[in-house]
mmCIF file of C-alpha atoms in Angstrom:
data_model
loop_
_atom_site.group_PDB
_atom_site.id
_atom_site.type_symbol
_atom_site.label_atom_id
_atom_site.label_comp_id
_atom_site.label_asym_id
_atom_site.label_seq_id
_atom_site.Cartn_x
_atom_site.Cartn_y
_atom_site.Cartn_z
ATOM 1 C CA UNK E 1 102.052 99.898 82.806
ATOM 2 C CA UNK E 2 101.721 103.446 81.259
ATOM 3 C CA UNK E 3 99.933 105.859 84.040
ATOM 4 C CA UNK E 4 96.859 107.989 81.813
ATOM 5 C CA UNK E 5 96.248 109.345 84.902
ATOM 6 C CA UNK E 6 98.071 110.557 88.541
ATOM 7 C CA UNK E 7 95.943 111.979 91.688
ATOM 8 C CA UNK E 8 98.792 113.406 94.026
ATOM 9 C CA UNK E 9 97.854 113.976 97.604
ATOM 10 C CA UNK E 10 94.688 115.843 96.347
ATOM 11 C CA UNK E 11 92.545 117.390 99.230
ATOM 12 C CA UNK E 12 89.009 119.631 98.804
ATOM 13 C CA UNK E 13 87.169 121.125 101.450
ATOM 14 C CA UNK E 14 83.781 122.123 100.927
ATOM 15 C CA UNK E 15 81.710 123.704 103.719
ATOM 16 C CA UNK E 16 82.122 121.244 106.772
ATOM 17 C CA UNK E 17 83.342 118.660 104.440
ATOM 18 C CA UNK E 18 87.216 117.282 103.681
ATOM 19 C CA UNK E 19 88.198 115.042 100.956
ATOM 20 C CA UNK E 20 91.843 113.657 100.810
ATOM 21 C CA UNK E 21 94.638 113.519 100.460
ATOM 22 C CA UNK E 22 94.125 111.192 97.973
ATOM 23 C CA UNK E 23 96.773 109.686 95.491
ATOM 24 C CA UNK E 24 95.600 107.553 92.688
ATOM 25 C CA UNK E 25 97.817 106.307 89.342
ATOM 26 C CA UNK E 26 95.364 105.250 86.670
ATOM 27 C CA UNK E 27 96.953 103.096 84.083
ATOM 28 C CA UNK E 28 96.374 101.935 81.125
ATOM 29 C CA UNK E 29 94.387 98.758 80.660
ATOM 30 C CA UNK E 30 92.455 98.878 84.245
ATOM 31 C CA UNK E 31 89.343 99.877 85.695
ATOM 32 C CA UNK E 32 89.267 101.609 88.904
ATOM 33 C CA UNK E 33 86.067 101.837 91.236
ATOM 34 C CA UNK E 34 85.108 104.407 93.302
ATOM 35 C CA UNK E 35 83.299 102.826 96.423
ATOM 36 C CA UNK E 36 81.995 104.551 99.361
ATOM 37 C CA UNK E 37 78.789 105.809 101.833
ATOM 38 C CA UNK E 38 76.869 108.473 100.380
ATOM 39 C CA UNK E 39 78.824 111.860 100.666
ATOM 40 C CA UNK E 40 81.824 109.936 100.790
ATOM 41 C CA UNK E 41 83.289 112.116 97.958
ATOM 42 C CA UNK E 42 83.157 109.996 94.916
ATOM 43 C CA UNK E 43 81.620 112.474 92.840
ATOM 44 C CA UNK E 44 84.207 115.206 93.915
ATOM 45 C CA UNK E 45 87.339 113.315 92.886
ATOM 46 C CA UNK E 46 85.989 112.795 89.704
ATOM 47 C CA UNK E 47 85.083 116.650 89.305
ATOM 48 C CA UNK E 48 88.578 116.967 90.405
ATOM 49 C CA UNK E 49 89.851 115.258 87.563
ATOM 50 C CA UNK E 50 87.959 116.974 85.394
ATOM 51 C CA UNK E 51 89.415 120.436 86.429
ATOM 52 C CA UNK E 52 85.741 121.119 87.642
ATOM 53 C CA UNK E 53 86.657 121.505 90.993
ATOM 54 C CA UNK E 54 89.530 123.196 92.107
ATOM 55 C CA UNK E 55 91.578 121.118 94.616
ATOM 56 C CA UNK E 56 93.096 123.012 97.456
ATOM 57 C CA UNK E 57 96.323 121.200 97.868
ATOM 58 C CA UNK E 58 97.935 118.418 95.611
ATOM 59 C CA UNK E 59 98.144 117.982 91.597
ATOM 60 C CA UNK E 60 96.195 115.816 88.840
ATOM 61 C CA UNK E 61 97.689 114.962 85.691
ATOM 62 C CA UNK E 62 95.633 113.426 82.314
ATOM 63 C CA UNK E 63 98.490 112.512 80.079
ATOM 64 C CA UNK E 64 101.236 114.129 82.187
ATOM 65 C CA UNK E 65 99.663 117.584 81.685
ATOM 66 C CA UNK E 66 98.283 119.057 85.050
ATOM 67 C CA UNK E 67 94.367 120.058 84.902
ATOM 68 C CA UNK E 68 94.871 123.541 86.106
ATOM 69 C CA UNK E 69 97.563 124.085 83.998
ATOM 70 C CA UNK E 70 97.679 126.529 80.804
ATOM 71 C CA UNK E 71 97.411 123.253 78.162
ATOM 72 C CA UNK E 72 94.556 122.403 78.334
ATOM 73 C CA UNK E 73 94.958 119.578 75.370
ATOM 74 C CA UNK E 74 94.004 116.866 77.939
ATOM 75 C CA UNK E 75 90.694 117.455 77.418
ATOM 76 C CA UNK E 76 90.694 115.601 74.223
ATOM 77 C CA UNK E 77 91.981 112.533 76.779
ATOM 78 C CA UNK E 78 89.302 112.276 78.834
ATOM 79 C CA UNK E 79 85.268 112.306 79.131
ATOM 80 C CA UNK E 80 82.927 112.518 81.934
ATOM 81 C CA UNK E 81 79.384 111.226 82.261
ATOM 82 C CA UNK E 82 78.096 112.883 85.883
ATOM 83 C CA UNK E 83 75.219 111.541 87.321
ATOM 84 C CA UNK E 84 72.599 114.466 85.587
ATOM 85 C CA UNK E 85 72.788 117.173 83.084
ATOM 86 C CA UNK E 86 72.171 120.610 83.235
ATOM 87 C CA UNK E 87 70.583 122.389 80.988
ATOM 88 C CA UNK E 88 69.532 119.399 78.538
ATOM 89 C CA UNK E 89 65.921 118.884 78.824
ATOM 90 C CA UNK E 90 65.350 121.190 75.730
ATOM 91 C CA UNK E 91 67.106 119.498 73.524
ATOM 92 C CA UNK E 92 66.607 116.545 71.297
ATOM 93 C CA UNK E 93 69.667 113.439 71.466
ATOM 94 C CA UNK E 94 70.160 114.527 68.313
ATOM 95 C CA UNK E 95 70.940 117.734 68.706
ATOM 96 C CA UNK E 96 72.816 117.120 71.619
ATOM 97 C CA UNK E 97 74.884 114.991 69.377
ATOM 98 C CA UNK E 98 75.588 117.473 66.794
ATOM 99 C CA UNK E 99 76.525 119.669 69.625
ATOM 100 C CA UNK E 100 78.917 117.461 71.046
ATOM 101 C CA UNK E 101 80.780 115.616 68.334
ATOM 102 C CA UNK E 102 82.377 118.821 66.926
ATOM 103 C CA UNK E 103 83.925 119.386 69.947
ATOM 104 C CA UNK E 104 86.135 115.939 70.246
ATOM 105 C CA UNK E 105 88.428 115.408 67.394
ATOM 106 C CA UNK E 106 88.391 111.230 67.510
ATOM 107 C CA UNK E 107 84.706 111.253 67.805
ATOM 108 C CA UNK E 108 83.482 107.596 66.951
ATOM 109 C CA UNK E 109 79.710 108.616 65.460
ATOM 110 C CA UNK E 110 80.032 104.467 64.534
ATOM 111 C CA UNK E 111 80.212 103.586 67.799
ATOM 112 C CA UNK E 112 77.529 106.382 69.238
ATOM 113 C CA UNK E 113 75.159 104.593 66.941
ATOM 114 C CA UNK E 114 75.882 101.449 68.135
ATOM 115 C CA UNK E 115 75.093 102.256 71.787
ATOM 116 C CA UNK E 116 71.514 104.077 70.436
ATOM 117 C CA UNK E 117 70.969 100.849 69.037
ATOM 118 C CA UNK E 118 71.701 98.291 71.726
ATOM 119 C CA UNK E 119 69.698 100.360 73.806
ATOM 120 C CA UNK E 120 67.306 101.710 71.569
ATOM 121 C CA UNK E 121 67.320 105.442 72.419
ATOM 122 C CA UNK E 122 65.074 107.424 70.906
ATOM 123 C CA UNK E 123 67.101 110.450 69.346
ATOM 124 C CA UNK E 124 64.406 112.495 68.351
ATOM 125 C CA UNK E 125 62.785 112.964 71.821
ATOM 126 C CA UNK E 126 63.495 115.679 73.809
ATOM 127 C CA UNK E 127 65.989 114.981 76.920
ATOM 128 C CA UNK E 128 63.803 115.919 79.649
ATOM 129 C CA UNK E 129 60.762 113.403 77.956
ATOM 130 C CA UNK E 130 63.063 110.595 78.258
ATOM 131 C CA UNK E 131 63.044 108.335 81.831
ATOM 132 C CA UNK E 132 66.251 108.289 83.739
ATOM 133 C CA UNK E 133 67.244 104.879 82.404
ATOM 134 C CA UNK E 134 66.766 106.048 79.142
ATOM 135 C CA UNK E 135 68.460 109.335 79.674
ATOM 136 C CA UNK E 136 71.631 107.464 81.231
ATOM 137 C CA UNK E 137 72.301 105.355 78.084
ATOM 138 C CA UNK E 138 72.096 108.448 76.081
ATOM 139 C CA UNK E 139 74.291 110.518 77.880
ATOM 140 C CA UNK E 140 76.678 106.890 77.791
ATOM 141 C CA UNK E 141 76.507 107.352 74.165
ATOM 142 C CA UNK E 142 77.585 110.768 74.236
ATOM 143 C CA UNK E 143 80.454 110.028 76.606
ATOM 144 C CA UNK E 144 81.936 107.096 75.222
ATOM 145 C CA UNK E 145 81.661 108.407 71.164
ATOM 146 C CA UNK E 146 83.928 111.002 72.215
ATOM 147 C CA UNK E 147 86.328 108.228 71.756
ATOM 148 C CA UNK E 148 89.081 109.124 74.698
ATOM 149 C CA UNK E 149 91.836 106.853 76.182
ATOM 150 C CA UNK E 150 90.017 107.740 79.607
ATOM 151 C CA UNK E 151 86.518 107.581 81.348
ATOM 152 C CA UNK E 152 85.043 108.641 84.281
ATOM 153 C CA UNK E 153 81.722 107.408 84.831
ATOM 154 C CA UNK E 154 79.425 109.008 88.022
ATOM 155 C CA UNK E 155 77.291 106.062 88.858
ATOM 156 C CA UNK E 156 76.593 105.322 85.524
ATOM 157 C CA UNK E 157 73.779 102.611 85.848
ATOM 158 C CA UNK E 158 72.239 103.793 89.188
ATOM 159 C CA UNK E 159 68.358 104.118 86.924
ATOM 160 C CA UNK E 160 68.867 101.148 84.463
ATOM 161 C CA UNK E 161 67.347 98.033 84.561
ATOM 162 C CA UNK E 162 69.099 94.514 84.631
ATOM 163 C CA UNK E 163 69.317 93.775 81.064
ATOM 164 C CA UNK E 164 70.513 97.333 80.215
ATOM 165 C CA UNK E 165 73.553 96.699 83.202
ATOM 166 C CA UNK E 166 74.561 93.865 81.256
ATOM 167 C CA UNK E 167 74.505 95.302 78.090
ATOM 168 C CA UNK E 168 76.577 98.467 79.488
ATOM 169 C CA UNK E 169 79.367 95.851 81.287
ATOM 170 C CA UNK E 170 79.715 94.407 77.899
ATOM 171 C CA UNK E 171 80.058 97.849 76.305
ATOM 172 C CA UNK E 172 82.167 98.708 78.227
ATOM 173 C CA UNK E 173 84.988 95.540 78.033
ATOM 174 C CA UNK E 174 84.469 95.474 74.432
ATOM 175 C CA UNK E 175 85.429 99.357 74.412
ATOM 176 C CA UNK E 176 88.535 98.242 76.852
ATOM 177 C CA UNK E 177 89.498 96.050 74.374
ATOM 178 C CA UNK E 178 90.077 98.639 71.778
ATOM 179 C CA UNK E 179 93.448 100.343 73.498
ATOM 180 C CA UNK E 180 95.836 101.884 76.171
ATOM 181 C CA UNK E 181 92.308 102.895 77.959
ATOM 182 C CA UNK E 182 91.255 103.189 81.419
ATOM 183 C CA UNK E 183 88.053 103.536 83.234
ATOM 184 C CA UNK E 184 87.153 105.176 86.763
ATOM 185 C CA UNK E 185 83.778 104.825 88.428
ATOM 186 C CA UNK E 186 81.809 106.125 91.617
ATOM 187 C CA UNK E 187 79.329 102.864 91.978
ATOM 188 C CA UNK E 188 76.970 101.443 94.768
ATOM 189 C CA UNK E 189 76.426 98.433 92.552
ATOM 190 C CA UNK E 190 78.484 95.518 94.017
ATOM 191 C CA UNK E 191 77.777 93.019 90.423
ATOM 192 C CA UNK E 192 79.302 96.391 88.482
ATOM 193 C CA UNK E 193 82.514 95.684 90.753
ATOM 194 C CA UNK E 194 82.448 92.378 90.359
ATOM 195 C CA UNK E 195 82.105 91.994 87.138
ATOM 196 C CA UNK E 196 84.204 94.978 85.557
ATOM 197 C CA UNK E 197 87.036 96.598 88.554
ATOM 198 C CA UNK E 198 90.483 95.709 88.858
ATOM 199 C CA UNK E 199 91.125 97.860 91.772
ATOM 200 C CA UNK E 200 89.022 99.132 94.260
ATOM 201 C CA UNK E 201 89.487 103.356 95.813
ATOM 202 C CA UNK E 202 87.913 103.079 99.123
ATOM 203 C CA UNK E 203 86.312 106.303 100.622
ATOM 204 C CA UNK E 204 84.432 107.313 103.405
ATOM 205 C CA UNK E 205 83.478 110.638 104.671
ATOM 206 C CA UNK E 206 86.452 112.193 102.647
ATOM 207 C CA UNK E 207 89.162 109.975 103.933
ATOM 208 C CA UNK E 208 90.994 107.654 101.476
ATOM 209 C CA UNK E 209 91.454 104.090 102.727
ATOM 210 C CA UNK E 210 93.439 103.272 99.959
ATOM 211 C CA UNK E 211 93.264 101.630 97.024
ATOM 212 C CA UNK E 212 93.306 97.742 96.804
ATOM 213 C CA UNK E 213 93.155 94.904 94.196
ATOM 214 C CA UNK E 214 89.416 93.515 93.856
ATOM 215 C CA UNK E 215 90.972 90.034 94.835
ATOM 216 C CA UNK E 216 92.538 91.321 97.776
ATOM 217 C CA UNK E 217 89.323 92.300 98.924
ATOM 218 C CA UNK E 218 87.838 89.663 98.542
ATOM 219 C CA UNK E 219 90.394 87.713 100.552
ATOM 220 C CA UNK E 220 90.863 90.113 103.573
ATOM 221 C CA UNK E 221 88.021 89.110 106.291
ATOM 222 C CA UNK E 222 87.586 85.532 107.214
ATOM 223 C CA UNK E 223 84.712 83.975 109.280
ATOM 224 C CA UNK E 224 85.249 81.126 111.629
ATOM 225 C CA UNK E 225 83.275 78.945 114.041
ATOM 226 C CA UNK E 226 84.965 77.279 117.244
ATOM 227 C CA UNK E 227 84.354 73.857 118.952
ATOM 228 C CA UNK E 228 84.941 75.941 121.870
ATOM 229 C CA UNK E 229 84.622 78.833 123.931
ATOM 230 C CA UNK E 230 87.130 81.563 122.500
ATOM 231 C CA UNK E 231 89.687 82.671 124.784
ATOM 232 C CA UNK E 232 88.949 86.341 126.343
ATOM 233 C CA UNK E 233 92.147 87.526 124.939
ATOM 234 C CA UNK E 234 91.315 89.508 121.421
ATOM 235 C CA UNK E 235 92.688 87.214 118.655
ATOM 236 C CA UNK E 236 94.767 87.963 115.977
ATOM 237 C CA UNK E 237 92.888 90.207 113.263
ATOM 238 C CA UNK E 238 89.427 90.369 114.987
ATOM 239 C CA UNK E 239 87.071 92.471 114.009
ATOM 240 C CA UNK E 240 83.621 90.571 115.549
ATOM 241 C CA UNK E 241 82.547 88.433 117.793
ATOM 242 C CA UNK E 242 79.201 86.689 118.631
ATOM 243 C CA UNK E 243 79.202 83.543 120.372
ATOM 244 C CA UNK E 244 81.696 80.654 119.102
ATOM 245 C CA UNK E 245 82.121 82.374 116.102
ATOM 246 C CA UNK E 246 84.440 85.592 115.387
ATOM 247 C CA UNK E 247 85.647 87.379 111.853
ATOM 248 C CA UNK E 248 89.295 88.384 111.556
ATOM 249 C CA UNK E 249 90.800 90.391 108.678
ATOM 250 C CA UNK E 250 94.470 88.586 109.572
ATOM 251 C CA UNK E 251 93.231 84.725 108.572
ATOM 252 C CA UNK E 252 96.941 83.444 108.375
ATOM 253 C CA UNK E 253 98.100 84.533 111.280
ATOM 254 C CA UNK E 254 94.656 83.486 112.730
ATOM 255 C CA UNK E 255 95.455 79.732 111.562
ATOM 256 C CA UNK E 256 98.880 80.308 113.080
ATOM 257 C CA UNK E 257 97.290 81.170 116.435
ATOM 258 C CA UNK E 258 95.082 78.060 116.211
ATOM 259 C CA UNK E 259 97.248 75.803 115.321
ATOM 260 C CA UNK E 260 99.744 77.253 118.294
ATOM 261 C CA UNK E 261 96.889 77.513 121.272
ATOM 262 C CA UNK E 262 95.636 74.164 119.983
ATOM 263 C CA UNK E 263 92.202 75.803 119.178
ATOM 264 C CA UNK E 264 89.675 73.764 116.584
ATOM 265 C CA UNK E 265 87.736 75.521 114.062
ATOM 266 C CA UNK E 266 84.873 73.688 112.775
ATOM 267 C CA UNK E 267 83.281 75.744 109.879
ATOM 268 C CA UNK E 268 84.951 78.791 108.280
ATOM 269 C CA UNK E 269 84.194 80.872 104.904
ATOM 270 C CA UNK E 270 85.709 83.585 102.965
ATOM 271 C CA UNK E 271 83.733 86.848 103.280
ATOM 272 C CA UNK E 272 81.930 87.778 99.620
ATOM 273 C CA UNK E 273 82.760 91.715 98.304
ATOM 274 C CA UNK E 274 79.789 93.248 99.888
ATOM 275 C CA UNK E 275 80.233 92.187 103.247
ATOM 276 C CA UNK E 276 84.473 93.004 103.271
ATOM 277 C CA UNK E 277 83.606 96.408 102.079
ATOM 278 C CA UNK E 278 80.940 97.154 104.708
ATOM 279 C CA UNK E 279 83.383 95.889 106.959
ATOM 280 C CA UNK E 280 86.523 98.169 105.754
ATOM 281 C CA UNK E 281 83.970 101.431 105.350
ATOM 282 C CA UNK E 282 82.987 100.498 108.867
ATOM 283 C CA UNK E 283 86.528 100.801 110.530
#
């Protein structure tokens, strides 16, 4: 698939904090999730991309132009919705829109109405009168009018309420749907994962634990309970322990070592999303 995107061994340090190296290729067609503690530096790597942070060491590409670089045609490639704005609270959503949609060539003012629409923002009300909710769809609309082959999206539905999540994870396959595009997204919000990443970027305090495929996630810890006492020895994989029952993150070669040691399971599950990442952030 065509890469939109490449983070090359990117690190930032800021104050006491490190992020990276991390290395990311964003292609076409995929959404990528950002997941992570707070301060795990979610929010940096996407300033990173958009050349507002300056990385100390490695390279990011939109469209095989580097961000720090002297084209600075990218921009037309990508858009950004961070988690608050600065210095709207003055202004009107329609204003704001006439403000904006000069500035992207491919602007879609079809599909910014759309989005007011579904989510009935009222344009005439001044930024800083409208709730949080109400002031992430409208900074949504603004973002994905701008009609780019990549988003990045900074917790984008941390303030709405259920009904307006699902009508954003529709939004936002239908707007897959339409392209070579690609998404990336800081998120806390496991049904957002669920429901809308391919592949997962896991962070915590600043270190990359790489990137992995949603289902691989969801297939890497498995819970068991023994008829018996479990041998002292650690078993293959483990990560827990309590009792008769144990978790291991290495389930085949756990059945191996059953089947080997003549040991008899008599439950086991699959661990859901939430718990495997708690469980990887916790290493």
């Amino acid at each position: 698939m065509k890469a939109l995107a490449e983070v090359k061994q990117v690190q930032k340090n800021v104050d006491e904090f490190k992020l990276g190296p991390v290395s990311l290729s964003i292609e076409a067609g995929t959404i990528t999730a950002l997941v992570g503690t707070n301060g795990s530096g979610k929010s940096t790597l996407l300033k990173l991309m958009m050349n507002l942070a300056k990385a100390d060491a490695g390279n990011i590409k939109i469209h095989n132009m580097f961000v720090n670089g002297l084209n600075e045609e990218w921009k037309t490639h990508i858009a950004y919705q961070p988690q608050t704005m600065i210095g709207w609270d003055a202004f009107s959503g329609k204003a704001l829109r006439d403000f904006i949609a000069p500035l992207y060539p491919a602007w879609d003012d079809q599909q910014f109405n759309d989005i007011i629409q579904a989510f009935s923002v009222p344009l005439n009300k001044r930024f800083g009168k409208l709730s949080q909710g109400m002031q992430q769809k409208l900074i949504l609309a603004l973002t994905v009018a701008r009609n780019t082959s990549i988003l990045l999206l900074d917790e984008p539905t941390a303030f709405m309420d259920i009904p307006s999540k699902q009508k954003f994870i529709d939004l936002l396959i239908e707007w897959m749907e339409s392209g070579d595009r690609a998404i990336v997204m800081s998120t806390h919000q496991v049904d957002d994962i669920m429901k809308l990443a391919d592949y997962l970027c896991v962070l915590q305090e600043g270190k990359w634990m790489g990137t992995y495929e949603k289902e691989t996630i969801q297939h890497m810890y498995c819970q068991y309970w023994m008829r018996d006492a479990l041998p002292s020895e650690s078993l293959p994989g483990e990560v827990s322990r309590e009792g008769n029952q144990f978790i291991t993150s290495k389930p085949e070669a756990m059945e191996t070592y059953m089947r080997e040691h003549d040991l008899h399971c008599v439950n086991q599950r699959t661990l859901g999303l939430e718990e495997s990442l708690s469980l990887l952030l916790n290493k």
